Amino acid sequence: MSASPFTVTPLVRRNMRRELVARIVLGAMVAAMVLPLLAIIAYLVAKGAPLISFKFLTTNPTHGMREGGIWSALLGTIYLVVIALAVSAPIGVLCAVYLNEYAKDNWLTRMINLAVVNLAGVPSIVHALFGLGAFVLFAGIGRSILAASLTLAIMTLPVIIASTKEALAAVPMSFREACWNVGASRWQTIWSIVLPNSLSGILTGVILQVSRTAGETAPIMFTGAVFFKKIQPGTLFAYSLTDQCMALSMHLYTVTTQVTNAPEPLPYAIALVLLGAVLAVNAASIVVRSLLRSRKKW
Amino acid sequence: MTTFTGSSGDLSRPKLEYGLATRGLSLWYDQFKALDDVTISVKTGLITSLIGPSGCGKTTLLRCFNRINERYGNVTVKGEVTVMGKNIYDPDVSLIELRKTVGMVFQRPNPLPISVYENVVFGLRLHSESSALKRSLLDAAVEKALTEVGLWNDLKDHLDRKATTLQLEQQQKLCVARLLPLKPEIILLDEPCSALDVNGTRAIEELMFSLKGRYTMLIVTHNMAQARRVGDECIFMLLGRVIEHGRTEDIFLNPRDPRTAEYIEGRYG
């Protein structure tokens, strides 16, 4: 009987063993990431879900935050996120457009790029102190929604610049060349070709910052968030810019560490609302992005 | 119809013998000298091919004529580059107007990721007030440009198709068509066939023949046979210098310089 030309040799067997090991190790890493995440969400839902109701979302906390809802904190977080991104998104995106499309590649540009990357890694408590010094004290805005939002804006700015630059750089150079060669100015090139084709990437970067802005406690603690504040329920305009506000992240911290005898499900319910809000925004961003992506083919 | 007489129908302007010329042109990328004292004159209405080994400065020279080099980093230029008799480094030269007059076609077809129709009118939209752009005017421009490059019959029913989904050959023709509504005088082609197969190459070469006379064309090519087929004149470059410039048959049959002869025979490349 002649040997088949396709029988397994010892070398092949060793390669197959390695393949199996690699598959198991890599799969285990994925599991190590996904399982805790699922566990956290399941735990939160199990513990917090019973408390959540429309009434919980739309009434102020009462009885020293032990009863009632989270209305003032929820609305405060919405204010902070919306204002912070309304400030940082346009500045960040336009800044990235300048750095990517206009700036010459010289030492100053490289310094600025380096600074942006480093700023993105600065701990949020440092941004908080900067906000306290610059907005609350120096600019005299005082502890308020405005000061806290600006602090959050400063914190998200470098990340938005970095992600927008990535998105812009992903637009093929040949598109720009095509524009220049019919005599388009840089701005015409950017407006008619570069921005439309990088919009989905830019939006992704901006919207990812929503979750970060909503989740941070440190930057708002010194600059505008308070332990407790009662606001008018039933209207979205219950805060004004110069008010201090409650925020979900801060509220969660307060309830878990400062309030004695708080009902056990309460912190879980707050965390669940925060998580749900962030997930909702991210899901929306994915929908928007896939809509934009479906239009782009190259 | 005056379409097929003179360059883009503009008969008022006296026809210059040389559409493109350089005198003592040197160019540096940072410290690297890419062009060294280049003096050439390119005849109006003909196809001139630029040949030479990789890195000899062909593409750099080509890019001088619409000053697109300046977009690719730190470039220093010395000497004179004239287009239609005008030194394009004079301070009163608008780059935008220059690039309308001097169109460029790239190695890889680079249609914009918009419809065929919008690709063709892209230049018009950039350079006109939107109120001046009547639909009928745009339609006419699209039909004229696509007819000129031989795409009209294939694409007249697919004008809203995304240009990036066309075949490569069609994309490259479209890239030529995109230049035409701006009424260019000169078309620079940077290895326009190197991404195409044999049929695509033939189609683009035929397109070049059909455009000959109306536009001054300067083509960079690596393909010796192509230079021989399409070029009325031929310029051989080596290490940033022009070694020989003459009629194509003279360059290929009786090169004056031994280096030209060696290159053409394929001793290096």
XYZ file of C-alpha atoms in Angstrom:
567
model
C 0.000 0.000 0.000
C 1.590 3.257 -1.062
C 1.471 6.206 1.357
C -1.090 8.851 0.500
C 0.571 12.143 -0.421
C -1.738 13.912 1.991
C -1.084 12.048 5.246
C -0.293 14.027 8.370
C 3.403 14.488 9.022
C 4.752 15.164 12.527
C 5.428 18.773 11.514
C 1.833 19.291 10.451
C 0.656 17.692 13.682
C 2.716 20.145 15.700
C 1.317 23.067 13.704
C -2.201 21.815 14.322
C -1.533 21.632 18.055
C -0.242 25.193 18.024
C -3.275 26.295 16.083
C -5.513 24.738 18.719
C -3.626 26.397 21.568
C -3.776 29.786 19.857
C -7.493 29.422 19.288
C -8.146 28.518 22.923
C -5.963 31.289 24.352
C -7.408 33.984 22.089
C -10.948 32.772 22.727
C -10.320 32.806 26.456
C -9.184 36.425 26.237
C -12.402 37.395 24.517
C -14.362 35.554 27.182
C -12.355 37.316 29.887
C -13.523 40.599 28.427
C -17.112 39.765 27.598
C -18.133 37.713 30.636
C -17.427 40.358 33.305
C -19.239 42.904 31.163
C -22.291 40.680 30.875
C -22.058 39.854 34.565
C -22.022 43.533 35.492
C -25.014 44.301 33.322
C -26.940 41.264 34.574
C -26.172 42.157 38.178
C -27.273 45.747 37.661
C -30.476 44.713 35.959
C -31.288 42.128 38.595
C -30.668 44.498 41.472
C -31.836 47.789 40.010
C -34.608 47.019 37.567
C -37.423 46.686 40.158
C -36.971 50.318 41.155
C -37.047 51.733 37.665
C -40.278 53.259 36.507
C -41.357 56.363 34.701
C -42.023 57.926 38.090
C -38.501 57.072 39.238
C -37.054 58.918 36.251
C -39.242 61.971 36.566
C -39.417 62.808 40.247
C -36.853 64.518 42.427
C -35.090 62.604 45.183
C -36.787 62.952 48.554
C -36.157 62.062 52.195
C -32.444 62.727 52.082
C -32.173 61.007 48.720
C -33.445 57.752 50.209
C -36.732 57.893 48.362
C -38.219 59.505 45.294
C -36.569 59.452 41.861
C -33.556 60.823 40.079
C -35.101 63.534 37.924
C -32.774 66.350 38.863
C -29.701 64.150 38.410
C -30.865 62.789 35.055
C -31.667 66.211 33.689
C -28.389 67.576 35.078
C -26.412 64.927 33.225
C -28.276 65.681 30.017
C -27.470 69.386 30.388
C -23.815 68.724 31.088
C -23.367 66.317 28.188
C -25.223 68.397 25.629
C -23.501 71.664 26.505
C -20.055 70.083 26.828
C -20.295 68.454 23.411
C -21.895 71.508 21.829
C -18.711 73.329 22.815
C -16.083 70.669 22.228
C -17.372 69.001 19.058
C -17.205 72.017 16.722
C -13.925 73.254 18.171
C -12.398 69.791 18.129
C -13.526 68.900 14.632
C -12.459 72.209 13.089
C -9.172 72.057 14.940
C -8.530 68.590 13.552
C -9.430 69.800 10.065
C -6.816 72.508 10.378
C -4.167 70.167 11.728
C -4.829 67.517 9.101
C -5.560 69.608 6.015
C -3.831 72.958 6.392
C -0.939 72.716 8.838
C 2.481 72.201 7.308
C 4.475 69.316 8.685
C 6.936 71.271 10.804
C 8.104 71.164 14.403
C 5.236 73.341 15.642
C 2.609 71.055 14.151
C 4.367 68.038 15.573
C 4.479 69.724 18.990
C 0.763 70.452 18.809
C -0.022 66.893 17.797
C 2.107 65.594 20.631
C 0.351 67.921 23.054
C -3.051 66.716 21.865
C -2.108 63.094 22.394
C -0.728 63.834 25.831
C -3.724 65.917 26.856
C -5.959 62.996 25.964
C -4.135 60.999 28.616
C -4.375 63.546 31.419
C -6.410 62.216 34.378
C -9.830 63.788 34.693
C -9.114 65.106 38.179
C -6.426 67.321 36.655
C -8.973 68.694 34.221
C -11.222 69.263 37.218
C -8.604 71.377 38.929
C -7.979 73.276 35.722
C -11.704 73.911 35.383
C -11.922 75.084 38.936
C -9.037 77.492 38.452
C -9.846 78.701 34.958
C -13.632 78.801 34.736
C -14.934 78.924 38.303
C -12.364 81.260 39.803
C -10.427 83.117 37.100
C -13.249 83.660 34.629
C -15.614 84.191 37.523
C -18.349 81.955 36.180
C -18.709 80.377 39.579
C -19.721 76.819 40.294
C -22.388 76.224 37.705
C -23.580 74.041 34.852
C -21.675 76.275 32.470
C -18.364 75.907 34.300
C -18.804 72.149 34.669
C -19.729 71.734 30.998
C -16.735 73.770 29.887
C -14.501 71.608 32.053
C -15.962 68.486 30.476
C -15.513 70.082 27.066
C -11.826 70.697 27.736
C -11.509 67.099 28.844
C -13.098 65.648 25.687
C -11.482 68.075 23.257
C -8.172 66.246 22.716
C -9.906 62.921 22.175
C -12.266 64.441 19.637
C -9.343 66.078 17.848
C -7.464 62.787 17.728
C -10.409 60.724 16.498
C -11.408 63.337 13.914
C -7.866 63.447 12.587
C -7.958 59.679 12.168
C -11.209 59.939 10.271
C -9.872 62.681 8.001
C -6.644 60.818 7.342
C -8.666 57.799 6.256
C -10.019 59.737 3.267
C -7.827 58.666 0.343
C -5.284 61.226 -0.792
C -6.337 60.618 -4.388
C -9.681 62.335 -3.709
C -7.851 65.449 -2.633
C -5.537 65.295 -5.632
C -8.543 65.000 -7.900
C -9.983 68.160 -6.380
C -6.794 70.197 -6.517
C -6.363 69.349 -10.152
C -9.617 70.934 -11.154
C -8.564 74.016 -9.229
C -10.420 73.478 -5.974
C -9.235 75.540 -3.050
C -8.399 73.723 0.133
C -11.704 74.693 1.687
C -13.684 73.580 -1.364
C -11.843 70.269 -1.206
C -12.609 69.880 2.474
C -16.227 70.921 2.229
C -17.224 69.032 -0.889
C -15.164 65.847 -0.553
C -13.172 65.372 2.635
C -15.856 66.108 5.237
C -18.704 64.201 3.567
C -16.481 61.148 3.316
C -15.208 61.264 6.873
C -18.451 62.220 8.564
C -19.225 58.760 9.882
C -15.817 58.462 11.499
C -16.031 61.941 12.961
C -19.476 61.279 14.420
C -18.326 58.014 15.941
C -15.512 59.797 17.721
C -17.782 62.548 18.993
C -20.555 60.250 20.159
C -18.167 57.974 21.998
C -17.350 61.001 24.095
C -20.960 61.171 25.231
C -20.444 58.148 27.418
C -17.239 59.551 28.824
C -18.824 62.908 29.555
C -21.834 61.298 31.203
C -19.724 58.989 33.313
C -17.074 61.330 34.704
C -17.517 62.532 38.266
C -14.273 64.246 39.101
C -14.407 67.161 36.634
C -17.889 68.237 37.698
C -17.427 67.713 41.427
C -15.464 70.942 41.906
C -17.046 72.931 39.133
C -20.797 72.659 39.265
C -22.309 69.442 40.537
C -23.981 69.328 43.938
C -25.134 66.570 46.269
C -28.730 67.553 46.207
C -30.934 69.965 44.354
C -34.629 70.017 43.829
C -35.900 71.188 40.442
C -39.238 71.613 38.832
C -40.414 68.312 37.435
C -42.064 67.944 34.056
C -40.035 70.506 32.129
C -36.757 70.112 30.318
C -35.838 73.719 31.114
C -35.705 73.326 34.857
C -32.035 74.314 35.065
C -30.435 77.547 33.914
C -26.807 77.768 32.841
C -25.682 79.489 36.001
C -27.388 76.964 38.295
C -25.545 74.209 39.977
C -26.956 70.829 39.160
C -27.075 67.205 40.163
C -25.607 64.577 37.877
C -26.109 60.835 37.675
C -22.471 59.917 38.173
C -22.161 62.188 41.178
C -25.525 61.059 42.538
C -24.407 57.463 42.357
C -21.262 58.321 44.292
C -23.246 60.235 46.879
C -25.860 57.586 47.414
C -23.324 54.806 47.765
C -20.883 56.573 50.062
C -22.566 59.476 51.824
C -26.158 58.490 52.449
C -26.713 56.089 55.305
C -29.607 53.676 55.107
C -30.200 54.248 51.421
C -32.379 51.470 50.016
C -30.201 48.770 48.560
C -31.565 48.785 44.964
C -31.209 52.566 44.614
C -27.533 52.785 43.533
C -28.033 49.900 41.132
C -31.026 51.599 39.587
C -29.042 54.838 39.163
C -26.179 52.941 37.548
C -28.637 51.167 35.285
C -30.139 54.456 34.115
C -26.686 55.866 33.421
C -25.688 52.732 31.533
C -28.961 52.672 29.637
C -28.620 56.296 28.588
C -25.086 55.736 27.334
C -26.082 52.554 25.525
C -28.980 54.342 23.894
C -26.708 57.090 22.601
C -24.149 54.579 21.366
C -26.816 52.515 19.648
C -28.108 55.636 17.947
C -24.584 56.435 16.832
C -24.169 52.982 15.348
C -27.368 53.399 13.374
C -26.296 56.815 12.097
C -22.876 55.493 11.220
C -24.144 52.507 9.308
C -26.511 54.770 7.405
C -23.602 57.011 6.452
C -21.345 54.055 5.675
C -23.825 52.514 3.315
C -23.487 55.605 1.170
C -19.725 55.408 0.947
C -18.039 52.912 -1.301
C -14.512 53.039 -2.510
C -19.935 73.703 -34.391
C -16.448 74.896 -33.687
C -15.754 72.100 -31.271
C -13.157 70.379 -33.350
C -11.124 73.364 -34.445
C -8.409 74.869 -32.368
C -7.918 74.262 -28.685
C -11.243 74.278 -26.900
C -12.661 76.590 -29.507
C -10.807 79.654 -28.290
C -9.647 81.063 -31.599
C -9.056 84.596 -30.440
C -5.850 83.676 -28.712
C -2.826 83.369 -31.002
C -1.507 79.863 -30.939
C 1.873 79.611 -29.291
C 4.382 77.209 -30.684
C 5.221 75.899 -27.229
C 2.433 75.281 -24.738
C 4.802 74.333 -21.963
C 8.398 75.313 -21.362
C 10.959 75.402 -18.598
C 14.219 77.298 -18.418
C 16.962 76.377 -15.975
C 14.454 74.634 -13.737
C 15.860 73.033 -10.590
C 13.763 71.608 -7.806
C 14.592 70.349 -4.345
C 12.548 68.225 -1.951
C 14.055 69.445 1.317
C 17.767 68.897 0.553
C 17.282 66.378 -2.228
C 17.736 67.781 -5.706
C 15.096 66.143 -7.881
C 15.423 68.312 -10.986
C 18.685 69.766 -12.189
C 18.708 72.640 -14.655
C 15.908 71.376 -16.855
C 15.236 73.341 -20.020
C 12.573 71.981 -22.336
C 9.929 73.262 -24.721
C 6.823 71.223 -25.371
C 5.034 71.854 -28.645
C 1.416 72.912 -28.579
C -1.139 70.347 -29.644
C 1.218 67.399 -29.707
C 1.675 64.443 -27.408
C 5.059 64.510 -25.751
C 6.169 61.553 -23.684
C 8.537 61.704 -20.734
C 10.595 58.576 -20.289
C 13.380 57.523 -17.990
C 14.134 55.127 -15.155
C 12.270 55.269 -11.839
C 13.211 58.251 -9.716
C 14.628 60.274 -12.599
C 12.241 63.160 -11.954
C 9.656 62.610 -14.689
C 6.686 62.898 -12.391
C 8.278 65.771 -10.514
C 8.756 67.653 -13.762
C 5.174 66.917 -14.781
C 3.875 68.226 -11.484
C 5.770 71.486 -11.938
C 3.452 72.539 -14.726
C 0.447 72.921 -12.435
C 2.512 73.592 -9.324
C 0.895 70.683 -7.557
C 4.330 69.757 -6.207
C 3.889 72.407 -3.578
C 1.158 70.355 -1.945
C 3.539 67.471 -1.352
C 5.888 68.836 1.257
C 8.818 71.176 1.397
C 9.682 72.102 -2.164
C 12.151 74.706 -3.402
C 12.056 75.754 -7.039
C 14.573 77.752 -9.049
C 14.215 78.727 -12.681
C 11.273 79.409 -14.915
C 8.213 77.394 -15.854
C 6.005 78.841 -18.558
C 2.542 77.677 -19.480
C 0.951 79.260 -22.562
C 3.844 81.718 -22.553
C 3.292 82.880 -18.997
C 5.739 82.239 -16.177
C 3.569 80.460 -13.636
C 5.794 81.471 -10.734
C 4.956 85.144 -11.332
C 3.150 86.624 -8.348
C 0.036 87.497 -10.371
C -0.618 83.868 -11.284
C -3.635 82.348 -9.566
C -3.098 78.688 -8.822
C -6.790 78.077 -9.223
C -6.860 79.490 -12.745
C -3.621 77.694 -13.556
C -5.024 74.344 -12.510
C -8.157 74.909 -14.551
C -5.974 75.397 -17.618
C -3.574 72.586 -16.833
C -5.466 69.389 -16.049
C -3.863 66.284 -14.678
C -4.626 62.577 -14.933
C -3.118 60.236 -12.385
C -1.597 56.803 -12.311
C -4.524 55.300 -10.475
C -7.891 56.518 -11.705
C -9.189 58.822 -8.993
C -12.868 59.472 -9.627
C -14.547 61.148 -6.694
C -16.981 58.981 -4.718
C -20.005 60.711 -6.211
C -22.071 60.070 -9.309
C -20.661 60.058 -12.826
C -22.638 63.206 -13.558
C -21.367 65.042 -10.511
C -17.795 64.015 -11.302
C -17.988 65.653 -14.691
C -19.568 68.878 -13.448
C -17.449 68.975 -10.301
C -15.086 71.578 -11.726
C -17.922 73.726 -13.057
C -19.590 73.719 -9.664
C -16.340 74.803 -8.015
C -15.777 77.700 -10.338
C -19.233 79.133 -10.930
C -21.894 80.761 -8.841
C -24.534 78.127 -8.240
C -27.183 80.432 -9.707
C -25.311 80.472 -13.032
C -25.429 76.702 -13.300
C -28.669 75.918 -15.057
C -29.531 72.256 -15.290
C -29.512 72.440 -19.076
C -26.018 73.900 -19.080
C -24.724 71.153 -16.816
C -26.444 68.461 -18.869
C -24.853 69.812 -22.023
C -21.422 69.926 -20.393
C -21.762 66.317 -19.244
C -22.841 65.089 -22.642
C -20.075 66.991 -24.405
C -17.320 65.841 -22.061
C -18.427 62.209 -21.981
C -18.803 62.174 -25.755
C -15.312 63.531 -26.164
C -13.818 60.713 -24.085
C -16.057 58.073 -25.643
C -18.083 57.231 -22.559
C -21.401 58.793 -23.502
C -22.911 55.771 -25.212
C -21.965 53.463 -22.360
C -22.959 55.706 -19.527
C -25.730 57.998 -20.746
C -28.280 55.841 -18.930
C -26.137 55.434 -15.832
C -25.182 59.003 -15.055
C -26.288 58.649 -11.437
C -24.097 55.611 -10.936
C -21.356 56.022 -8.412
C -18.150 56.716 -10.321
C -16.051 54.504 -8.071
C -18.054 51.450 -9.209
C -17.099 51.817 -12.881
C -14.454 49.672 -14.561
C -10.944 51.057 -14.161
C -10.728 51.991 -17.818
C -14.007 53.889 -17.628
C -12.855 55.555 -14.425
C -9.707 56.765 -16.129
C -11.672 58.124 -19.076
C -13.988 59.809 -16.626
C -10.980 61.438 -14.983
C -10.118 62.944 -18.363
C -13.743 63.944 -18.898
C -13.763 65.705 -15.553
C -11.094 68.093 -16.810
C -12.785 69.028 -20.077
C -15.672 71.265 -18.922
C -13.052 73.656 -17.528
C -11.669 74.066 -21.037
C -8.093 73.168 -20.286
C -5.300 73.862 -22.759
C -2.935 71.287 -21.391
C -3.425 67.779 -20.064
C -0.704 66.181 -17.978
C -0.850 62.405 -17.722
C 1.126 60.597 -15.048
C 1.441 56.978 -16.181
C -2.285 56.934 -16.981
C -2.284 53.305 -18.109
C -0.171 51.590 -15.485
C -3.229 50.442 -13.526
C -5.024 49.224 -16.662
C -4.930 46.023 -18.688
C -4.091 45.803 -22.393
C -7.553 46.775 -23.596
C -7.769 49.630 -21.127
C -4.369 50.866 -22.219
C -5.398 50.779 -25.852
C -8.615 52.637 -25.065
C -6.771 55.407 -23.231
C -4.197 55.686 -26.004
C -6.957 55.982 -28.582
C -8.539 58.652 -26.426
C -5.255 60.534 -26.418
C -5.081 60.356 -30.213
C -8.598 61.694 -30.489
C -7.761 64.610 -28.211
C -4.548 65.422 -30.049
C -4.453 68.834 -31.650
C -7.003 70.297 -29.270
C -4.920 69.835 -26.161
C -1.221 69.827 -25.482
C -0.504 66.542 -23.780
C 2.503 65.561 -21.722
C 2.578 61.951 -20.623
C 4.906 60.218 -18.191
C 5.293 56.572 -19.029
C 7.380 53.603 -17.993
C 6.280 51.710 -21.017
C 8.732 52.175 -23.851
C 6.324 50.770 -26.403
C 3.668 53.218 -25.276
C 6.043 56.158 -25.604
C 6.745 54.986 -29.102
C 3.074 54.534 -29.991
C 1.585 57.724 -28.616
C 4.395 60.250 -28.477
C 5.035 62.724 -31.247
C 8.034 63.852 -29.294
C 9.959 62.174 -26.558
C 12.010 63.465 -23.652
C 14.491 61.157 -21.958
C 15.446 62.027 -18.390
C 18.076 60.603 -16.096
C 18.858 61.599 -12.494
C 16.896 64.823 -12.680
C 18.390 65.993 -15.963
C 17.038 66.030 -19.473
C 19.372 63.912 -21.567
C 17.660 64.040 -24.904
C 14.580 65.602 -26.431
C 13.476 65.026 -29.984
C 10.992 63.471 -32.333
C 10.021 60.026 -31.095
C 11.349 58.162 -34.118
C 14.681 59.970 -33.824
C 15.007 59.107 -30.137
C 14.169 55.482 -30.719
C 16.008 54.926 -33.984
C 18.958 57.294 -33.778
C 19.519 58.350 -30.182
C 22.280 60.921 -29.970
C 23.293 60.132 -26.421
C 24.677 56.674 -25.526
C 22.710 56.713 -22.245
C 19.465 57.112 -24.176
C 20.420 54.229 -26.401
C 21.201 52.044 -23.420
C 17.922 52.849 -21.711
C 15.878 52.231 -24.819
C 17.597 48.922 -25.359
C 16.641 47.972 -21.838
C 20.090 47.902 -20.217
C 18.633 49.647 -17.160
C 15.239 50.769 -16.062
